[in-house]
Coordinates of C-alpha atoms and ligand atoms in Angstrom, one line a residue:
X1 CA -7.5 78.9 74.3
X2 CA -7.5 76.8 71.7
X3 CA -5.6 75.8 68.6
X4 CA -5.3 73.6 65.5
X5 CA -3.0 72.0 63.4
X6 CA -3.2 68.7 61.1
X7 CA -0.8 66.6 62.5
X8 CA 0.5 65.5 66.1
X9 CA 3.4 66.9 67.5
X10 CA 4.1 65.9 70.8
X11 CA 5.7 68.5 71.8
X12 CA 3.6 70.2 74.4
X13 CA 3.8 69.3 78.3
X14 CA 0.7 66.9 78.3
X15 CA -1.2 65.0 75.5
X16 CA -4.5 63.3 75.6
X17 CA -5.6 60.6 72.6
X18 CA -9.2 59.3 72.3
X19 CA -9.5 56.2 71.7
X20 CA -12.2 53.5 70.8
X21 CA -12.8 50.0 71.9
X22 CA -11.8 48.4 68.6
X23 CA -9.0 50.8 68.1
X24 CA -7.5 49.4 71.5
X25 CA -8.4 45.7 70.3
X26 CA -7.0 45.8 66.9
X27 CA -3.8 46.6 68.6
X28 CA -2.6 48.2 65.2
X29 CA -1.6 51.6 66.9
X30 CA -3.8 54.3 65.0
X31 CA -1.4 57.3 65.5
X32 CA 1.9 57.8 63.5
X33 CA 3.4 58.6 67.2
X34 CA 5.8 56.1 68.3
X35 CA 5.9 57.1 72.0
X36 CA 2.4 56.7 72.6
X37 CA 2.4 54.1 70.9
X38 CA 4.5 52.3 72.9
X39 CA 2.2 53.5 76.2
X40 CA -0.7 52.1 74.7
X41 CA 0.7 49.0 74.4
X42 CA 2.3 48.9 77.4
X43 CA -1.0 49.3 79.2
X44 CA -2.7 46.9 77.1
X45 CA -0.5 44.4 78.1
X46 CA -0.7 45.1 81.7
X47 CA -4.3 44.8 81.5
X48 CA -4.5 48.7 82.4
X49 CA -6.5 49.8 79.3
X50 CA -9.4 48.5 77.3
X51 CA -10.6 51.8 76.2
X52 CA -13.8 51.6 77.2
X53 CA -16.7 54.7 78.1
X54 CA -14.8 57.0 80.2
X55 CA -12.1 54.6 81.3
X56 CA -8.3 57.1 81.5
X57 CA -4.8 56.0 81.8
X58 CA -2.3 58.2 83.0
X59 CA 1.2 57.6 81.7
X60 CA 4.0 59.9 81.8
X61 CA 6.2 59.2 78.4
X62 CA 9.8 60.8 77.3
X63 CA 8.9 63.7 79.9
X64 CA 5.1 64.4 79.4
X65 CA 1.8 63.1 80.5
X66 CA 0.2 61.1 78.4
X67 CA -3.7 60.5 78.9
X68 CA -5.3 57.6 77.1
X69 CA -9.0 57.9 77.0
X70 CA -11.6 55.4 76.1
X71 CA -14.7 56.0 74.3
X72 CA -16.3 52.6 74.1
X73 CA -17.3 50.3 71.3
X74 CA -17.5 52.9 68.2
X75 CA -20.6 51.4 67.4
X76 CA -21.8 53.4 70.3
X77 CA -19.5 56.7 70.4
X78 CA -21.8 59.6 70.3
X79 CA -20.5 63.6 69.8
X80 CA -22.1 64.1 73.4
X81 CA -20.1 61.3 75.0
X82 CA -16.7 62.9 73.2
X83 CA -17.4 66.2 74.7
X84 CA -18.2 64.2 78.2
X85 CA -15.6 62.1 78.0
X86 CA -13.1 64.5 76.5
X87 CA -13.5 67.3 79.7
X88 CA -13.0 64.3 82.3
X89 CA -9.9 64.3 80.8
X90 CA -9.2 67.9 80.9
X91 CA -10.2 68.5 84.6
X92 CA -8.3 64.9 85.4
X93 CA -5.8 65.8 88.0
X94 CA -2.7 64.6 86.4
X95 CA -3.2 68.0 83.8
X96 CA -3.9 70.4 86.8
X97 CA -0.6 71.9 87.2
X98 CA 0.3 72.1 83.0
X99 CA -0.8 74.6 80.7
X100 CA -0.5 72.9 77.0
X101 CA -2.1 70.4 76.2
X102 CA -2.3 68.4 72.5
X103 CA -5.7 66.4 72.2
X104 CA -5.2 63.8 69.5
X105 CA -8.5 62.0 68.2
X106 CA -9.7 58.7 67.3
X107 CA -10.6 59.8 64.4
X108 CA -10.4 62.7 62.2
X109 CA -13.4 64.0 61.5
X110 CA -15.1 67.6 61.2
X111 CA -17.8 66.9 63.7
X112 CA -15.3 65.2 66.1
X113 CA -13.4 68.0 65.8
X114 CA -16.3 70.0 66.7
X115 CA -17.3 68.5 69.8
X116 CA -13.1 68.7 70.7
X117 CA -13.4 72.5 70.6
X118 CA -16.3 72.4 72.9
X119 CA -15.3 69.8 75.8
X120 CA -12.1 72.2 75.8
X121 CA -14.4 75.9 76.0
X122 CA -17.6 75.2 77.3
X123 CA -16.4 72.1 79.0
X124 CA -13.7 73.6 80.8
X125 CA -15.8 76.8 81.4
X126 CA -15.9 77.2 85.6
X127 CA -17.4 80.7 87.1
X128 CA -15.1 81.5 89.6
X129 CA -15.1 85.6 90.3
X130 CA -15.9 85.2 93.7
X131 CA -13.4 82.9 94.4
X132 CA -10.8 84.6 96.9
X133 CA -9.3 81.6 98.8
X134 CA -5.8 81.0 97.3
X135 CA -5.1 77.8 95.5
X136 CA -2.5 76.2 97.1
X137 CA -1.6 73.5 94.5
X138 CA -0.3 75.1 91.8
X139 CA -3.4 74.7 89.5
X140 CA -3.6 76.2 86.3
X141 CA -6.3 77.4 84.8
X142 CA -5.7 79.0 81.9
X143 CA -4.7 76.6 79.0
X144 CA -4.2 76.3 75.8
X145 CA -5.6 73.1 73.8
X146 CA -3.9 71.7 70.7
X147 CA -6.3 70.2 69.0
X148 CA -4.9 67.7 65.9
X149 CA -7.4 68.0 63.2
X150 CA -7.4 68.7 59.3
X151 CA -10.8 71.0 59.6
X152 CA -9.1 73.8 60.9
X153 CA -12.1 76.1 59.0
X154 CA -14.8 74.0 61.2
X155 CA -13.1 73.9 64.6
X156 CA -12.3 77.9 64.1
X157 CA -16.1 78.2 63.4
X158 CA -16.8 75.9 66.6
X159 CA -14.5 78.1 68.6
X160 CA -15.5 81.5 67.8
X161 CA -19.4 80.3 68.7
X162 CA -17.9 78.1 71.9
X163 CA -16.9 82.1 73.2
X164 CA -20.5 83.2 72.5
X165 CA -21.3 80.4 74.8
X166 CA -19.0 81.2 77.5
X167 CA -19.8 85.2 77.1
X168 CA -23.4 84.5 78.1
X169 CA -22.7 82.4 80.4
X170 CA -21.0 85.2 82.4
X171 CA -23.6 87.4 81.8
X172 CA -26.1 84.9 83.4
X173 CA -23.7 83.5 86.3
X174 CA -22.7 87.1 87.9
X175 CA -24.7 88.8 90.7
X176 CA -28.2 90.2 89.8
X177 CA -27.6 93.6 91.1
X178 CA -24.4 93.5 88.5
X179 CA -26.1 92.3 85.6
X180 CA -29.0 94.9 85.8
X181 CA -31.2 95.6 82.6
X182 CA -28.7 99.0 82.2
X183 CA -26.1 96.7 82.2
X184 CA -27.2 94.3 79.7
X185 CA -27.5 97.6 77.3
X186 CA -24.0 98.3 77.8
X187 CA -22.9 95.1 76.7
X188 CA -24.6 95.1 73.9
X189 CA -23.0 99.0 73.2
X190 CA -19.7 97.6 73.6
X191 CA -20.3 94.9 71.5
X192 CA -21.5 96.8 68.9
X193 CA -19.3 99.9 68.9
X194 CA -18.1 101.3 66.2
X195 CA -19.9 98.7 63.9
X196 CA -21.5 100.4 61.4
X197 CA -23.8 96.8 60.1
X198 CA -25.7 97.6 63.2
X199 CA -28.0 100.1 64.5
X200 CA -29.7 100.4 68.0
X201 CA -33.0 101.2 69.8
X202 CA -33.1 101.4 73.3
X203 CA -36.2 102.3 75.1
X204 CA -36.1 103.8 78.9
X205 CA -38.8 104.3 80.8
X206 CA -40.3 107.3 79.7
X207 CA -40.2 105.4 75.9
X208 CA -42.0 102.6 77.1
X209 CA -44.5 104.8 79.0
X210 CA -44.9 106.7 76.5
X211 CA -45.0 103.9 73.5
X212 CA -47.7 102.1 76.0
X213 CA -45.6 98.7 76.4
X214 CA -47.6 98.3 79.8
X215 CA -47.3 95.2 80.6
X216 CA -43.6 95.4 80.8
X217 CA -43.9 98.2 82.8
X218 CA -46.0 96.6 85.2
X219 CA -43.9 93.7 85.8
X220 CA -41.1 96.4 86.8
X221 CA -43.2 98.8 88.9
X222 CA -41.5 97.3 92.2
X223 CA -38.2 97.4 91.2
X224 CA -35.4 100.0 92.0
X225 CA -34.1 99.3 88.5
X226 CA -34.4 101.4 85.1
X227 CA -36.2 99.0 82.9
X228 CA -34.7 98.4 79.4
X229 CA -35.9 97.1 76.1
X230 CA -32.6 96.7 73.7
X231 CA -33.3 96.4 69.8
X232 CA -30.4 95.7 67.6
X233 CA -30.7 95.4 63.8
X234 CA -27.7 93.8 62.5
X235 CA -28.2 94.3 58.5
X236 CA -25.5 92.0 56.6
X237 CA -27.4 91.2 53.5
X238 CA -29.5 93.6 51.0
X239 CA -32.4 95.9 51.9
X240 CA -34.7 93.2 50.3
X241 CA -33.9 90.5 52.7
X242 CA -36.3 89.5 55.3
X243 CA -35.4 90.1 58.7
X244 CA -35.1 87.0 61.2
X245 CA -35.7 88.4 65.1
X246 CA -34.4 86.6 68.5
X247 CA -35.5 88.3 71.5
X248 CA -34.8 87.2 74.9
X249 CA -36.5 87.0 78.4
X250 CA -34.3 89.5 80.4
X251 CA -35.2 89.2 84.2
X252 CA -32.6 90.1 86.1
X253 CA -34.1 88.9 88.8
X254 CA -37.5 87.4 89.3
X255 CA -38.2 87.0 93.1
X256 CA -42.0 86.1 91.9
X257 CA -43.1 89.5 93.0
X258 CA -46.3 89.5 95.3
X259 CA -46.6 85.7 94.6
X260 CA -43.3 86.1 96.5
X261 CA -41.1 82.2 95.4
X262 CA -40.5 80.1 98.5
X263 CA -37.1 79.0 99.6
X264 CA -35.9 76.4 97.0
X265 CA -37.2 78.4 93.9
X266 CA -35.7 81.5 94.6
X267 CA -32.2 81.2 95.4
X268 CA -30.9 80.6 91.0
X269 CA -33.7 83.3 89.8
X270 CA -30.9 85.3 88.5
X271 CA -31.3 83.1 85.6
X272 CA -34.1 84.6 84.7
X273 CA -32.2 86.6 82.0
X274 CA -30.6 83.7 80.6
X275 CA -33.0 84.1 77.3
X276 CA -31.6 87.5 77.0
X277 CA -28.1 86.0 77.8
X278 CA -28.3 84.0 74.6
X279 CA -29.9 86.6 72.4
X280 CA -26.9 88.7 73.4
X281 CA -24.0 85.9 72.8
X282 CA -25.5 84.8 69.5
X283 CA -25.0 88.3 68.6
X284 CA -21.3 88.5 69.7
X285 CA -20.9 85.6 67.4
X286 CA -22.5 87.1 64.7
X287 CA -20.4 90.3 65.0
X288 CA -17.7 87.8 65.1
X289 CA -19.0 85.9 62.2
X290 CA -20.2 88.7 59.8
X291 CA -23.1 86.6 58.5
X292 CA -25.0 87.7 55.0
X293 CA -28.3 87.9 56.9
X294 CA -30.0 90.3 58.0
X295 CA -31.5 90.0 61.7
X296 CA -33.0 91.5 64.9
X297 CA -31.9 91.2 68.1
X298 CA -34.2 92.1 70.9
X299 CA -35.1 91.8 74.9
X300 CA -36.6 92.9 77.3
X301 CA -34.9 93.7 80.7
X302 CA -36.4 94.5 83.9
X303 CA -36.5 93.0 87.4
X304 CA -39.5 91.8 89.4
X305 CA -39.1 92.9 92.6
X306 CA -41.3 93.5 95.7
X307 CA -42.1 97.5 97.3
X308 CA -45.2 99.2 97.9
X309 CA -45.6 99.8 94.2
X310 CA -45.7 95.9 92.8
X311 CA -47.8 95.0 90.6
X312 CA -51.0 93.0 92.1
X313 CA -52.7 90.4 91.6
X314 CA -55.9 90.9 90.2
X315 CA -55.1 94.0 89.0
X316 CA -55.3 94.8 84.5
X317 CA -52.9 96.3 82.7
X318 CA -52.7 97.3 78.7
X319 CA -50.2 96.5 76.9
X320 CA -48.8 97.4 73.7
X321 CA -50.9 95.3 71.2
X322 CA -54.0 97.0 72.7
X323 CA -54.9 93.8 74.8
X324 CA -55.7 94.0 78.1
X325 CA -54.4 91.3 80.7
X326 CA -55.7 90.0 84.3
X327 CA -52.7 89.6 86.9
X328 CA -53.7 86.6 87.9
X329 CA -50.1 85.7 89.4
X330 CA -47.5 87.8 89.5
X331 CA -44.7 85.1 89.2
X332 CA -45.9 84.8 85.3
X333 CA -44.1 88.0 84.5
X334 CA -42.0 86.6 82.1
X335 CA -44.7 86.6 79.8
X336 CA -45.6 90.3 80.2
X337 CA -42.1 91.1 79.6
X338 CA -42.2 89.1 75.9
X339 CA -45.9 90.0 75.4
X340 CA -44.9 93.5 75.0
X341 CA -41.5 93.5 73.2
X342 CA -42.9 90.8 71.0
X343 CA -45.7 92.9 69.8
X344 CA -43.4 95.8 69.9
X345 CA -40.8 94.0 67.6
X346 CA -43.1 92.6 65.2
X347 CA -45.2 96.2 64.9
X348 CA -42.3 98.1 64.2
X349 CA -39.5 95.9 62.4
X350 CA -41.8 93.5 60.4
X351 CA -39.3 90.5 60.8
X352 CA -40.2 87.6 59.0
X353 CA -39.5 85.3 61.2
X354 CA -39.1 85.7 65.3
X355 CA -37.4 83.0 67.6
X356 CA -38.2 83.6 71.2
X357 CA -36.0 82.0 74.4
X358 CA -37.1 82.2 77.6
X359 CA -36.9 80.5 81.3
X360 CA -40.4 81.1 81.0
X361 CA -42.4 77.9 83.0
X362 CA -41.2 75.5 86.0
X363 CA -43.6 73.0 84.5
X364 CA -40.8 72.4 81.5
X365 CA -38.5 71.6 84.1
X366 CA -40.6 69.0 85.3
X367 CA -41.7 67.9 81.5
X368 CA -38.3 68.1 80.2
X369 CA -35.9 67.9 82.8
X370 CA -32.3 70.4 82.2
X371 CA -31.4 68.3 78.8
X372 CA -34.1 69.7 76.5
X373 CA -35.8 72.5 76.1
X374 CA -39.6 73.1 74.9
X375 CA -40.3 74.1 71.4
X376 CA -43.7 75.8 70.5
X377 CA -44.8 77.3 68.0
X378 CA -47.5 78.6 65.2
X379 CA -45.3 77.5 61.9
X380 CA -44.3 73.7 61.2
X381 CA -41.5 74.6 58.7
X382 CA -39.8 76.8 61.2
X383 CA -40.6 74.7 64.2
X384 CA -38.7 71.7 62.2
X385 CA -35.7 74.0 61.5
X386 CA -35.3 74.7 64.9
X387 CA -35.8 71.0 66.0
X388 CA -32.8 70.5 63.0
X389 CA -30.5 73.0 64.7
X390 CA -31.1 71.8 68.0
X391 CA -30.2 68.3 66.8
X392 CA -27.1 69.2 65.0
X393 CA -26.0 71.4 68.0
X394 CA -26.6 69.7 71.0
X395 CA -28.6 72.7 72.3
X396 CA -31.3 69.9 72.5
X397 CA -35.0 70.5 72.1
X398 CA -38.2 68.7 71.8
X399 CA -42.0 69.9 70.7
X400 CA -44.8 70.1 73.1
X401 CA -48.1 70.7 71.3
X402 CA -50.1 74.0 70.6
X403 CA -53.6 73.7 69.7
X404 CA -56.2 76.3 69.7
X405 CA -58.1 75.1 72.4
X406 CA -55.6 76.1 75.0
X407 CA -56.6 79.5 74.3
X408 CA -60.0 79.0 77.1
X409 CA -57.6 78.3 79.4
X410 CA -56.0 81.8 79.7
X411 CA -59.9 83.5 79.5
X412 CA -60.4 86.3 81.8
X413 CA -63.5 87.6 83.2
X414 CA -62.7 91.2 83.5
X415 CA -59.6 91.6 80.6
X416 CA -59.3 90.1 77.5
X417 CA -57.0 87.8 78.4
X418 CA -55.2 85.9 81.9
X419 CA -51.4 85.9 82.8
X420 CA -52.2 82.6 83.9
X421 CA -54.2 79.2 83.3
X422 CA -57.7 78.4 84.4
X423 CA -56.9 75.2 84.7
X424 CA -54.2 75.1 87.9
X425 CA -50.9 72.6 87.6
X426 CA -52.1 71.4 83.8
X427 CA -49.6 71.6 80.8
X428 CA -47.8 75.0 82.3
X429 CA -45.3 75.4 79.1
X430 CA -48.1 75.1 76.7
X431 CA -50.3 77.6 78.5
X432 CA -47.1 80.0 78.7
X433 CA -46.5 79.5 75.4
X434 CA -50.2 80.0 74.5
X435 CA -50.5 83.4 76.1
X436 CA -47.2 84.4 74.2
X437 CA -49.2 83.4 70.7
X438 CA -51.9 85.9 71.3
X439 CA -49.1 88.4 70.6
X440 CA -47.5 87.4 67.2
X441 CA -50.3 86.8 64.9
X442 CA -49.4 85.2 61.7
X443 CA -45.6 86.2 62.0
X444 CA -44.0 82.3 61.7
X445 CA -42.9 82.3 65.7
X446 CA -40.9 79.5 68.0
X447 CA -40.8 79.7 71.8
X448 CA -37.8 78.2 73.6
X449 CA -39.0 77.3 77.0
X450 CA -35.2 77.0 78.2
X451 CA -36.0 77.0 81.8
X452 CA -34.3 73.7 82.6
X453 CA -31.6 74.1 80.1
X454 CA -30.1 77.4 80.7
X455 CA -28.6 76.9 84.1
X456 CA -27.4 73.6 86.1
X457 CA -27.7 73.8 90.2
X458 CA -25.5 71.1 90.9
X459 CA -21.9 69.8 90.4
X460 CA -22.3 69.3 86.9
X461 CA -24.2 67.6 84.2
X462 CA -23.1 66.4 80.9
X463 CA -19.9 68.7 79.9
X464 CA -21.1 71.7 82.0
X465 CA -20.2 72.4 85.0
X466 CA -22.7 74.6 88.2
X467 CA -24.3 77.4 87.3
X468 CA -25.6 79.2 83.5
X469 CA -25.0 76.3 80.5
X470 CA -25.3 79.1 77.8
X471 CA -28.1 77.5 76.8
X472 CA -29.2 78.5 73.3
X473 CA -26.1 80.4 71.5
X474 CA -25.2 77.0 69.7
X475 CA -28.6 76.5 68.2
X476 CA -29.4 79.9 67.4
X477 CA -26.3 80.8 65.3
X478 CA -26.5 77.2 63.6
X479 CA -29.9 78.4 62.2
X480 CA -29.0 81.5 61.1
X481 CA -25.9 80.5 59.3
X482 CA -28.3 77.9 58.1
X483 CA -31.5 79.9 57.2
Ligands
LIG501 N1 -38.8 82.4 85.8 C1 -39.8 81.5 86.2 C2 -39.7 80.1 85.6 C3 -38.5 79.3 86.0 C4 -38.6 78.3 86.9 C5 -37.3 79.5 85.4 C6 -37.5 77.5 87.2 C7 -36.2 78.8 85.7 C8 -36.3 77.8 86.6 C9 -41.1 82.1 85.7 O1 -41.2 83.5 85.7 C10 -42.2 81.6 86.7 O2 -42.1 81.9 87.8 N2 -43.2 80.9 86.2 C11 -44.2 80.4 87.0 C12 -45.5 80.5 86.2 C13 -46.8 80.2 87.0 C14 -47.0 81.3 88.1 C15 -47.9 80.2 86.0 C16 -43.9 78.9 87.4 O3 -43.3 78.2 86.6 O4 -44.2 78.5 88.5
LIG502 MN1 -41.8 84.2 87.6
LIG503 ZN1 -39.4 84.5 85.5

């Protein structure tokens, strides 16, 4: 939980005060707050303190902990190494057992109030539902963040998309047979309930069969679970304005299918929703929000699972642009799954714009590692915007190229086109990509390849911590409100 006011109290049980290099140099104290005032200088003069990157100094003042936290030479302060810094601090054991906590900055300043908002709820975020073994130390986890800050409008905004964040995160992090495609529709009922700016088309199977989306249907032929394709059209502006579309990858589970993934790829492939994920928590936000815009959210939900009736390799399917498509691995199912809704969305909503995420390709983990994702696309002013977005959110992103050529690599001999490329282990995301743009046409269309950044396997990396990052919520409502 987290709060704001515009000037420091110190009244809560602990209180935690950013500070620069200089700041600590100048020995000026830059806070009107006499008691931590005095720490800091006590610590400076026990040569305890310099304030540098990362560097914390516990104190407990007048009855309450008091954390100083360095940031370095301001010169060199970034909003990334705020958030970083600032959830080091949170997590620090010396605030495990309190529940209030003020955060006073070395600076006050809309964007550092920003990144405050986050390092307290996506920083702080931890997935622990399956955690049964009691804690024995008293830690709290619930708790509420003061945050000292003038830009009370900003760090509410911040705050209400932080919880979009967090909400598909959740979605992403709990147990595939949970978070099946039926269950993804629900979500989005409940979200949506009773909201009369949004209507909603949801296709079953025997819609999908009998609309023809194929390809989709193909990827889901060995799963036990009801495929879904969710559609909601969230009209806040007038009937004149142009639609904007996000649709998702929503793989429940993606187990590769008859090109069964070996041990080591396998085991996180719950993620495989996470585009979905982020379509859905962009649209909590919105709901949240109540943006004049009018826009689509779509995706498409099924699992790829392995029975007697799995899709094979070298097998073609028709989808529902008309185009037929070679199996030639059935591990590039995302693809099949977008192919379809994408066509589907674009034939029957006429959106002006659409903005695909996906965990679509390995190979943009290997090109791009978990801190950016791939951007492709068929429209340089829209691609830019993105870019923008991404920048300004730290939902980072970087281009990989898309040129015409790439199109022989997904030829087919027997079907108009290939699920995969000709050309084994080249340029992976652009091929993926590439296959997607055979089903957009001219609509003005950017591909997220999030498969890096939508989940981290590991202790943690920059202010997340394990499992789904949430990849995508930040940048997608900063271009709608921007757009
Ligand atoms: N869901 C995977 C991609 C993925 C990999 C997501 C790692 C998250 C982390 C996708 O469906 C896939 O399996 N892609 C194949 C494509 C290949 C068969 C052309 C891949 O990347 O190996
Ligand atoms: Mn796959
Ligand atoms: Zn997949």
């Amino acid at each position: 939980m987290v709060s704001f006011y515009d000037k420091p109290r110190f009244d809560k049980q602990a209180a935690v005060v950013l500070l620069t290099k200089d700041q600590v140099q100048k020995k000026a104290c830059p806070f009107p707050l006499k008691p931590v005032c005095e720490a800091l200088q006590a610590a400076v003069d026990a040569s305890q303190f310099e304030g540098g990157k990362g560097e914390m100094f516990p104190a407990v003042i007048a009855g309450k902990v008091v954390i100083l936290v360095g940031l370095g030479k301001s010169a060199d302060v970034s909003l990334t190494s705020v958030r970083i810094v600032l959830r080091r601090a949170f997590l620090s054991n010396p605030l495990k057992k309190l529940s209030t906590v003020e955060v006073i900055l070395h600076e006050d300043h809309a964007d550092i109030a920003h990144a405050a908002v986050e390092a307290a709820i996506i920083g702080t975020y931890a997935w622990k539902k399956y955690i049964t073994r009691k804690k024995d130390d008293q830690t709290v986890d619930i708790k509420f963040y003061y945050i000292v800050t003038r830009f009370t409008k900003e760090a509410s905004l911040a705050a209400v998309i932080a919880d979009g964040v967090n909400f598909s995160r959740d979605l992403v992090n709990d147990n595939a047979d949970t978070v099946t495609p039926e269950f993804l529709e629900k979500t989005v009922r409940d979200l949506i309930k009773n909201n009369k700016t949004v209507s909603l088309e949801v296709l079953g199977r025997k819609e999908l069969s009998a609309k023809g989306l194929g390809l989709l249907l193909a990827v889901n032929q060995g799963s036990n679970k009801k495929p879904r394709v969710v559609i909601a059209k969230y009209s806040g502006a007038g009937k004149g304005s142009p639609f904007t579309a996000f649709v998702g990858k929503g793989l429940t589970f993606d187990c590769g299918g008859l090109n069964l993934k070996p041990s080591g790829s396998i085991e996180t492939m719950r993620e495989d929703m996470s585009g979905a994920a982020a379509v859905i928590g962009t649209l909590k936000t919105v709901l949240a929000l109540k943006p004049k815009k009018n826009l689509i959210f779509a995706f498409g939900a099924v699992e790829n699972a392995i029975d007697a009736n799995s899709y094979k390799p070298g097998d073609v399917f028709k989808g529902y642009s008309g185009k037929t498509v070679e199996i030639g691995n059935t591990d590039a199912e995302g693809r099949l799954v977008l192919a379809d809704v994408l066509s589907y969305v674009i034939k029957n909503y006429s959106p002006a714009k659409v903005i695909d995420l996906a965990t679509l390709t390995g190979a943009c983990v290997v090109a791009l590692g978990h801190d950016y994702a791939g951007v492709l696309g068929n429209n340089d002013d829209l691609i830019m915007k993105i870019l923008a977005s991404a920048h300004a959110t730290d939902d980072r992103a970087w281009q990989l190229p898309m040129y015409p050529e790439y199109k022989d690599a997904i030829k087919s001999k027997i079907a108009d086109i290939k699920n995969i490329s000709n050309v084994r282990g080249a340029a992976g995301t652009v091929c993926g990509a590439e296959f997607l743009h055979q089903f957009v046409g001219e609509t003005p269309w950017v591909h997220l390849d999030i498969a890096g950044t939508a989940f981290v396997d590991g202790d943690s990396h920059w202010y997340y911590g394990h499992g789904a990052t949430g990849y995508g919520v930040r940048l997608c409502t900063n271009y709608l409100l921007n757009n």
